[in-house]
Coordinates of C-alpha atoms and ligand atoms in Angstrom, one line a residue:
M1 CA 102.7 112.2 16.1
I2 CA 100.8 109.3 16.9
K3 CA 102.4 106.5 15.6
H4 CA 100.2 103.6 13.7
F5 CA 99.3 101.3 16.1
R6 CA 96.2 99.2 16.7
N7 CA 94.0 99.5 19.2
R8 CA 94.4 96.5 21.4
P9 CA 93.0 95.2 24.8
W10 CA 94.2 95.7 27.8
L11 CA 93.1 96.3 31.4
M12 CA 93.7 92.3 31.6
G13 CA 96.4 92.0 34.0
I14 CA 95.1 94.9 35.9
I15 CA 93.3 94.4 39.3
C16 CA 91.3 97.4 40.5
T17 CA 90.2 97.0 43.8
G18 CA 89.1 100.2 44.3
A19 CA 85.6 100.7 44.8
L20 CA 83.7 100.9 41.3
L21 CA 81.0 103.3 41.3
S22 CA 78.5 103.9 38.8
C23 CA 77.2 107.0 37.0
R24 CA 75.0 109.0 39.4
N25 CA 74.4 111.8 36.9
N26 CA 74.7 111.3 33.4
A27 CA 72.8 114.9 32.4
V28 CA 74.4 116.9 29.8
T29 CA 74.7 120.1 31.3
K30 CA 75.9 121.8 28.4
P31 CA 75.0 121.6 24.3
A32 CA 78.1 120.6 22.6
S33 CA 79.7 123.0 20.7
A34 CA 78.7 124.4 17.7
R35 CA 79.4 122.8 14.8
T36 CA 82.5 123.8 12.6
S37 CA 81.9 123.7 8.8
T38 CA 85.2 121.1 8.6
T39 CA 83.7 117.8 8.0
I40 CA 86.4 115.1 10.2
K41 CA 87.5 112.7 7.4
K42 CA 88.6 110.4 10.0
P43 CA 89.6 110.0 13.2
L44 CA 93.1 110.0 14.1
P45 CA 95.0 106.4 14.5
I46 CA 94.7 105.2 18.1
A47 CA 97.8 104.0 20.0
S48 CA 98.5 101.9 21.9
L49 CA 97.1 101.8 25.3
T50 CA 99.8 99.3 26.8
Q51 CA 102.7 100.1 24.8
G52 CA 104.0 102.2 26.4
V53 CA 105.8 103.8 29.4
W54 CA 104.6 106.5 32.1
L55 CA 107.3 108.9 32.7
K56 CA 107.5 111.8 35.1
G57 CA 108.8 115.3 34.6
D58 CA 108.6 118.8 35.1
L59 CA 108.3 121.4 32.0
H60 CA 109.4 124.3 33.0
V61 CA 112.7 125.2 35.5
H62 CA 115.5 128.1 35.3
S63 CA 119.0 127.6 35.8
R64 CA 122.0 129.7 36.7
H65 CA 121.2 130.6 33.1
S66 CA 118.4 132.5 33.9
K67 CA 119.4 136.1 35.3
E68 CA 117.1 136.2 38.4
S69 CA 117.6 132.1 39.7
T70 CA 119.7 131.5 42.5
N71 CA 121.7 128.5 43.4
N72 CA 120.9 126.3 40.7
P73 CA 123.1 125.2 38.3
I74 CA 121.7 122.8 35.9
A75 CA 124.3 119.6 38.1
K76 CA 122.0 120.6 41.0
I77 CA 118.7 120.3 38.9
I78 CA 119.5 116.9 37.7
A79 CA 121.0 115.6 41.0
F80 CA 117.9 116.3 42.6
S81 CA 115.7 115.6 39.9
R82 CA 117.0 111.8 39.8
S83 CA 116.9 111.5 43.6
V84 CA 113.6 111.6 43.4
G85 CA 112.6 109.2 40.3
I86 CA 112.1 112.3 38.0
D87 CA 112.5 110.4 34.3
Y88 CA 112.7 114.3 32.2
V89 CA 113.3 117.6 32.7
A90 CA 112.7 120.8 30.4
I91 CA 115.1 123.7 31.5
T92 CA 114.0 126.4 30.3
D93 CA 115.9 129.4 30.9
H94 CA 114.7 133.3 29.9
D95 CA 115.9 133.6 26.0
N96 CA 116.1 137.2 26.7
H97 CA 118.3 136.5 29.2
V98 CA 121.1 135.6 26.1
D99 CA 119.8 137.4 23.6
G100 CA 118.1 134.0 22.4
D101 CA 121.3 132.5 22.4
V102 CA 120.5 129.5 24.3
A103 CA 122.3 127.4 22.6
H104 CA 125.3 128.8 24.3
H105 CA 124.5 129.2 27.4
T106 CA 122.3 126.4 28.7
W107 CA 123.0 124.0 26.3
A108 CA 126.7 124.6 25.7
D109 CA 127.1 124.0 29.7
P110 CA 129.0 121.0 30.5
E111 CA 126.7 120.3 33.1
F112 CA 123.6 119.7 30.6
T113 CA 124.2 116.0 30.4
S114 CA 122.4 112.8 32.1
D115 CA 122.9 109.2 31.6
S116 CA 119.6 108.7 33.7
V117 CA 117.0 111.9 33.1
L118 CA 116.1 112.7 29.5
L119 CA 116.9 116.1 28.7
L120 CA 114.2 118.3 26.0
Y121 CA 115.7 121.0 24.5
G122 CA 114.3 124.6 25.2
A123 CA 114.0 127.9 26.6
E124 CA 111.3 129.9 28.5
W125 CA 110.3 132.5 25.1
T126 CA 110.5 135.3 27.3
T127 CA 108.6 138.6 25.4
T128 CA 107.1 141.6 24.9
R129 CA 103.9 139.5 24.4
G130 CA 104.0 137.1 26.6
H131 CA 105.8 133.8 27.6
G132 CA 105.8 130.5 26.0
N133 CA 107.8 127.4 26.5
V134 CA 109.1 125.7 23.7
F135 CA 110.3 121.6 23.9
S136 CA 112.5 119.8 21.4
A137 CA 114.0 116.3 21.1
K138 CA 117.2 118.0 19.8
P139 CA 118.7 121.2 19.3
Y140 CA 117.0 124.0 16.9
D141 CA 117.9 127.0 16.1
H142 CA 115.9 129.0 19.0
K143 CA 117.5 132.7 18.0
R144 CA 115.5 132.1 15.0
L145 CA 112.5 132.1 17.0
F146 CA 113.8 135.2 19.4
D147 CA 114.2 136.9 16.3
V148 CA 110.5 137.1 14.9
R149 CA 109.2 137.8 18.8
D150 CA 108.4 141.2 17.6
Q151 CA 106.6 140.3 14.0
R152 CA 102.8 139.3 13.8
D153 CA 101.7 136.2 14.5
V154 CA 102.0 134.7 11.3
Q155 CA 105.2 135.2 10.4
V156 CA 106.1 133.9 14.0
G157 CA 103.6 130.7 13.4
A158 CA 106.0 130.0 10.1
V159 CA 109.2 130.0 11.5
K160 CA 107.7 128.1 14.6
K161 CA 106.6 125.5 12.3
D162 CA 109.6 125.6 10.1
L163 CA 111.4 124.9 13.2
G164 CA 109.4 122.1 14.2
I165 CA 109.4 122.6 18.0
H166 CA 106.8 121.9 19.9
L167 CA 105.3 125.6 21.3
S168 CA 103.4 126.0 24.9
A169 CA 102.1 128.6 26.4
N170 CA 103.6 129.9 30.2
H171 CA 101.0 130.9 32.8
P172 CA 98.2 131.9 30.7
S173 CA 96.5 134.0 33.1
G174 CA 99.0 135.5 34.7
K175 CA 101.5 138.8 33.9
D176 CA 103.2 138.1 31.2
H177 CA 100.6 135.6 29.7
F178 CA 100.8 134.4 26.3
G179 CA 100.1 136.9 24.0
Y180 CA 100.1 135.3 20.4
S181 CA 97.7 133.4 18.8
Y182 CA 96.6 129.8 20.5
D183 CA 96.6 127.8 17.1
M184 CA 100.5 127.9 16.9
L185 CA 100.4 125.8 20.0
E186 CA 100.4 122.7 20.8
S187 CA 100.3 122.8 24.7
L188 CA 99.7 125.4 27.9
E189 CA 100.8 125.7 31.0
V190 CA 97.2 125.0 33.0
W191 CA 99.2 124.5 36.3
N192 CA 102.3 126.6 37.2
S193 CA 104.4 126.2 40.4
V194 CA 102.8 124.2 43.2
L195 CA 100.3 127.2 44.3
W196 CA 97.7 125.1 42.6
S197 CA 94.8 128.1 43.7
K198 CA 96.2 129.9 41.7
N199 CA 95.4 128.4 38.4
A200 CA 91.7 128.5 38.2
N201 CA 92.1 131.5 35.6
A202 CA 94.4 129.1 33.0
I203 CA 91.9 126.4 33.4
M204 CA 89.3 128.6 32.4
I205 CA 91.4 129.7 29.3
W206 CA 92.1 125.8 28.5
D207 CA 88.2 125.0 28.6
D208 CA 87.8 128.2 26.3
M209 CA 90.6 126.8 24.0
L210 CA 89.4 123.2 23.9
S211 CA 85.3 124.5 23.6
S212 CA 86.5 126.2 20.6
G213 CA 87.6 123.2 19.2
R214 CA 91.2 123.9 19.8
K215 CA 93.2 120.1 21.0
L216 CA 95.4 121.8 23.5
T217 CA 97.3 119.5 25.7
G218 CA 96.9 121.0 29.2
R219 CA 100.7 120.3 31.0
G220 CA 102.4 121.7 34.3
G221 CA 105.6 123.3 35.4
S222 CA 107.7 124.0 38.4
D223 CA 108.8 127.9 37.2
A224 CA 111.3 126.8 39.5
H225 CA 114.4 129.6 39.8
H226 CA 115.8 129.2 43.3
G227 CA 117.8 126.1 44.8
V228 CA 118.3 125.4 48.3
P229 CA 122.1 127.4 48.9
D230 CA 125.0 124.8 49.4
T231 CA 126.4 126.7 52.5
P232 CA 124.3 129.7 54.4
A233 CA 126.5 132.2 53.4
Q234 CA 124.7 131.3 49.6
A235 CA 121.2 132.2 50.9
T236 CA 119.5 134.9 49.0
E237 CA 115.8 136.6 50.0
N238 CA 114.4 134.0 47.2
S239 CA 116.5 130.7 48.8
K240 CA 113.3 129.9 51.0
Q241 CA 111.4 129.3 47.8
A242 CA 113.4 126.0 46.8
T243 CA 111.6 124.4 49.8
A244 CA 108.2 125.0 48.6
N245 CA 108.4 124.8 45.1
Y246 CA 111.1 123.0 43.3
V247 CA 111.4 120.5 40.3
G248 CA 108.1 118.5 40.4
T249 CA 105.7 120.5 41.9
P250 CA 103.5 119.7 39.8
T251 CA 104.7 116.6 38.2
T252 CA 103.3 116.0 34.5
W253 CA 102.8 112.4 33.8
V254 CA 103.3 111.3 30.0
F255 CA 102.4 107.8 28.5
A256 CA 105.5 107.7 25.9
T257 CA 105.9 104.7 23.1
A258 CA 109.5 104.5 24.5
R259 CA 112.0 106.1 27.2
T260 CA 113.3 108.8 24.9
P261 CA 113.3 112.4 24.4
Q262 CA 111.5 112.5 21.5
A263 CA 109.0 110.1 22.6
V264 CA 108.3 112.6 25.7
V265 CA 107.5 115.5 23.4
D266 CA 105.6 113.9 20.9
A267 CA 103.2 112.1 24.3
L268 CA 103.0 116.2 25.2
T269 CA 101.6 117.1 22.1
N270 CA 99.2 114.2 21.7
G271 CA 97.6 114.8 25.2
R272 CA 98.5 111.2 26.6
V273 CA 99.2 113.6 29.8
S274 CA 98.3 114.2 33.3
V275 CA 99.3 116.1 36.0
S276 CA 100.0 115.6 39.6
A277 CA 100.7 117.4 42.5
N278 CA 104.5 116.0 43.0
P279 CA 106.3 112.9 41.7
F280 CA 105.0 111.0 44.5
A281 CA 101.3 111.9 44.3
P282 CA 98.9 109.4 42.6
R283 CA 98.5 109.5 38.4
V284 CA 95.4 110.3 37.1
E285 CA 94.3 107.9 33.9
L286 CA 91.2 108.7 32.1
Y287 CA 89.9 105.8 29.8
A288 CA 87.0 105.3 27.4
D289 CA 85.3 102.0 26.4
L290 CA 83.5 102.9 22.9
D291 CA 81.5 99.7 22.6
Q292 CA 81.1 99.3 26.2
D293 CA 82.3 95.2 26.2
G294 CA 85.0 96.4 28.9
T295 CA 87.6 97.0 27.2
M296 CA 89.3 100.2 27.2
D297 CA 89.6 101.5 23.9
L298 CA 90.8 104.9 24.1
M299 CA 93.1 107.2 27.0
M300 CA 93.4 110.7 27.1
G301 CA 94.3 113.0 24.7
D302 CA 92.7 110.5 21.8
N303 CA 90.0 111.8 19.5
T304 CA 87.5 110.1 17.9
Q305 CA 84.3 110.3 16.0
A306 CA 81.4 109.9 18.2
T307 CA 78.8 107.5 17.4
G308 CA 75.8 108.4 18.9
K309 CA 75.7 105.8 21.7
P310 CA 76.6 105.7 24.9
V311 CA 80.7 105.7 26.2
R312 CA 81.8 104.3 29.3
F313 CA 84.8 105.8 30.9
R314 CA 87.0 105.0 33.4
V315 CA 89.4 107.1 35.9
Q316 CA 91.7 105.6 37.7
L317 CA 94.8 106.8 40.8
M318 CA 97.6 104.6 39.9
G319 CA 100.4 104.9 42.1
T320 CA 100.5 105.7 45.7
T321 CA 97.6 106.4 47.7
T322 CA 96.1 106.7 50.9
A323 CA 94.5 103.5 51.7
E324 CA 91.9 105.0 54.2
G325 CA 91.7 108.1 51.9
K326 CA 88.6 109.3 50.2
Y327 CA 89.4 111.1 46.7
T328 CA 87.0 113.0 44.7
V329 CA 86.3 112.8 41.1
Q330 CA 85.2 115.8 39.3
V331 CA 84.1 115.3 35.7
V332 CA 84.1 118.3 33.2
K333 CA 82.2 117.9 29.9
N334 CA 82.6 120.4 27.3
G335 CA 83.9 123.1 30.2
G336 CA 80.8 122.6 32.5
P337 CA 80.3 120.0 35.1
L338 CA 79.1 116.5 34.1
G339 CA 79.8 114.6 37.8
T340 CA 81.2 114.4 41.2
F341 CA 82.0 111.0 42.5
S342 CA 84.3 109.9 45.1
A343 CA 86.5 106.8 44.9
S344 CA 88.8 105.0 47.8
G345 CA 90.9 101.6 47.7
K346 CA 94.1 100.9 47.0
T347 CA 93.2 101.3 42.9
P348 CA 90.7 104.1 43.0
T349 CA 88.4 103.9 40.2
V350 CA 85.4 105.3 39.4
E351 CA 83.1 104.6 36.4
F352 CA 80.5 106.6 34.4
T353 CA 78.5 106.8 31.3
D354 CA 77.7 109.5 28.9
T355 CA 76.7 109.9 25.2
P356 CA 79.1 112.2 23.3
D357 CA 76.9 114.0 20.8
A358 CA 77.0 112.2 17.5
T359 CA 77.3 115.1 15.3
G360 CA 79.0 118.2 17.7
R361 CA 82.6 118.1 19.6
S362 CA 82.3 117.0 22.9
Y363 CA 85.1 116.7 25.4
Y364 CA 85.5 115.0 29.2
R365 CA 88.4 115.6 31.4
V366 CA 88.4 114.9 35.0
V367 CA 89.9 116.8 38.2
V368 CA 90.9 114.6 41.4
E369 CA 91.1 116.3 44.6
G370 CA 91.7 114.5 48.0
P371 CA 94.2 113.4 50.6
P372 CA 97.6 115.7 49.8
T373 CA 100.6 113.3 49.4
A374 CA 104.1 114.0 51.3
Y375 CA 107.0 115.2 49.6
P376 CA 109.6 115.3 51.7
Q377 CA 112.6 116.4 49.7
V378 CA 110.3 119.9 49.4
P379 CA 109.0 120.1 52.5
E380 CA 106.6 123.3 52.3
A381 CA 105.0 121.6 49.4
M382 CA 102.2 119.5 50.5
A383 CA 100.5 121.8 51.9
L384 CA 100.8 124.5 49.7
S385 CA 99.4 122.2 46.8
G386 CA 96.7 121.3 49.3
N387 CA 93.6 118.9 48.4
M388 CA 94.4 118.6 44.8
V389 CA 96.0 115.4 43.8
G390 CA 96.0 115.9 39.8
L391 CA 93.9 116.2 36.3
S392 CA 93.5 114.4 33.4
N393 CA 93.6 115.5 29.8
P394 CA 90.3 115.5 27.9
I395 CA 89.3 112.7 25.9
Y396 CA 88.2 114.3 22.3
F397 CA 84.8 113.4 20.4
N398 CA 84.5 115.0 16.9
F399 CA 87.9 117.1 17.1
D400 CA 89.1 118.2 13.9
P401 CA 92.7 117.1 13.8
N402 CA 93.8 120.1 11.2
F403 CA 92.2 122.4 13.0
Ligands
LIG501 ZN1 107.2 133.2 32.5
LIG502 ZN1 109.5 130.8 33.9

């Protein structure tokens, strides 16, 4: 839940040395989505743009408690995560491999503890109707969710609500796609594994869901199952995956109000999230200045009422960027292209202006491509993720928070 922070000025201390480009294409390419009969009573409170911390993590990792996993004990996952600066991890073992009793397997493993890496409680809900991940800051009764997996969505949804968990669709366009109602979700996996090119249909589903009024966070997950074997004798035919797809391919960034598991889950629910190719790739940030006074008022995940006046948007790439590299920023509005911009420099930045429809819903999100970033700890990853750098979550206008 977004807490009641007041909007406040920001950016005062940030020096933007990147090329600031003005909008080349303000054209509205598609009419805003059809109006719903629901009147938006008031926009969600706007959380602070400055009081918080960026945390990076992986939301889909399998340990030895998943039967097909190899060489991947929890201690190895945590030690690796720490070594590459990962802040949080959700170890999501297949619940059907332990009859739903993840509490006495993954969570009860003596290795399931860390002083430095935040560990979320969860599992991959592995059912006949598809796969979903649960994310929780604290233990919950996962067995209840497992036990209702073959019941109707209304019954599943009621249990999910009662458990107070964040539910997320996994690999929505692949086999084992999520076959339940998307109305019971907080997020979906729009970027599964290092193979970005295989996620085009997941992105299409995300845009369909957003266009229908669902405010659903897009997130990443490596779905890594295999670790590097400690000895050559431990190698399996899948061991080669460990050098191509492991923790952080991709990396999901959250802007959390604190460095706690609960704040990570809340940020994920609120959509203050972007996804990058790996832990060292630049982070995509999207902001909006509603009154064009030079102060950003919203960031990705935020939802507000449209005024009918133009809004200034800003995209920034934060972290290590390739100094001479040129990045391409594609802006998506309501599922269609709004414009393509290029940016370079130390902090590549793009600004553009558009007017969200005063009465219908609108959303804006961005996809950034450019020079790949090396990930030496997973040496084959860079080639496989190609030129995909990262993507933002949307900024929303006139979305009903109670949809
Ligand atoms: Zn799965
Ligand atoms: Zn999985």
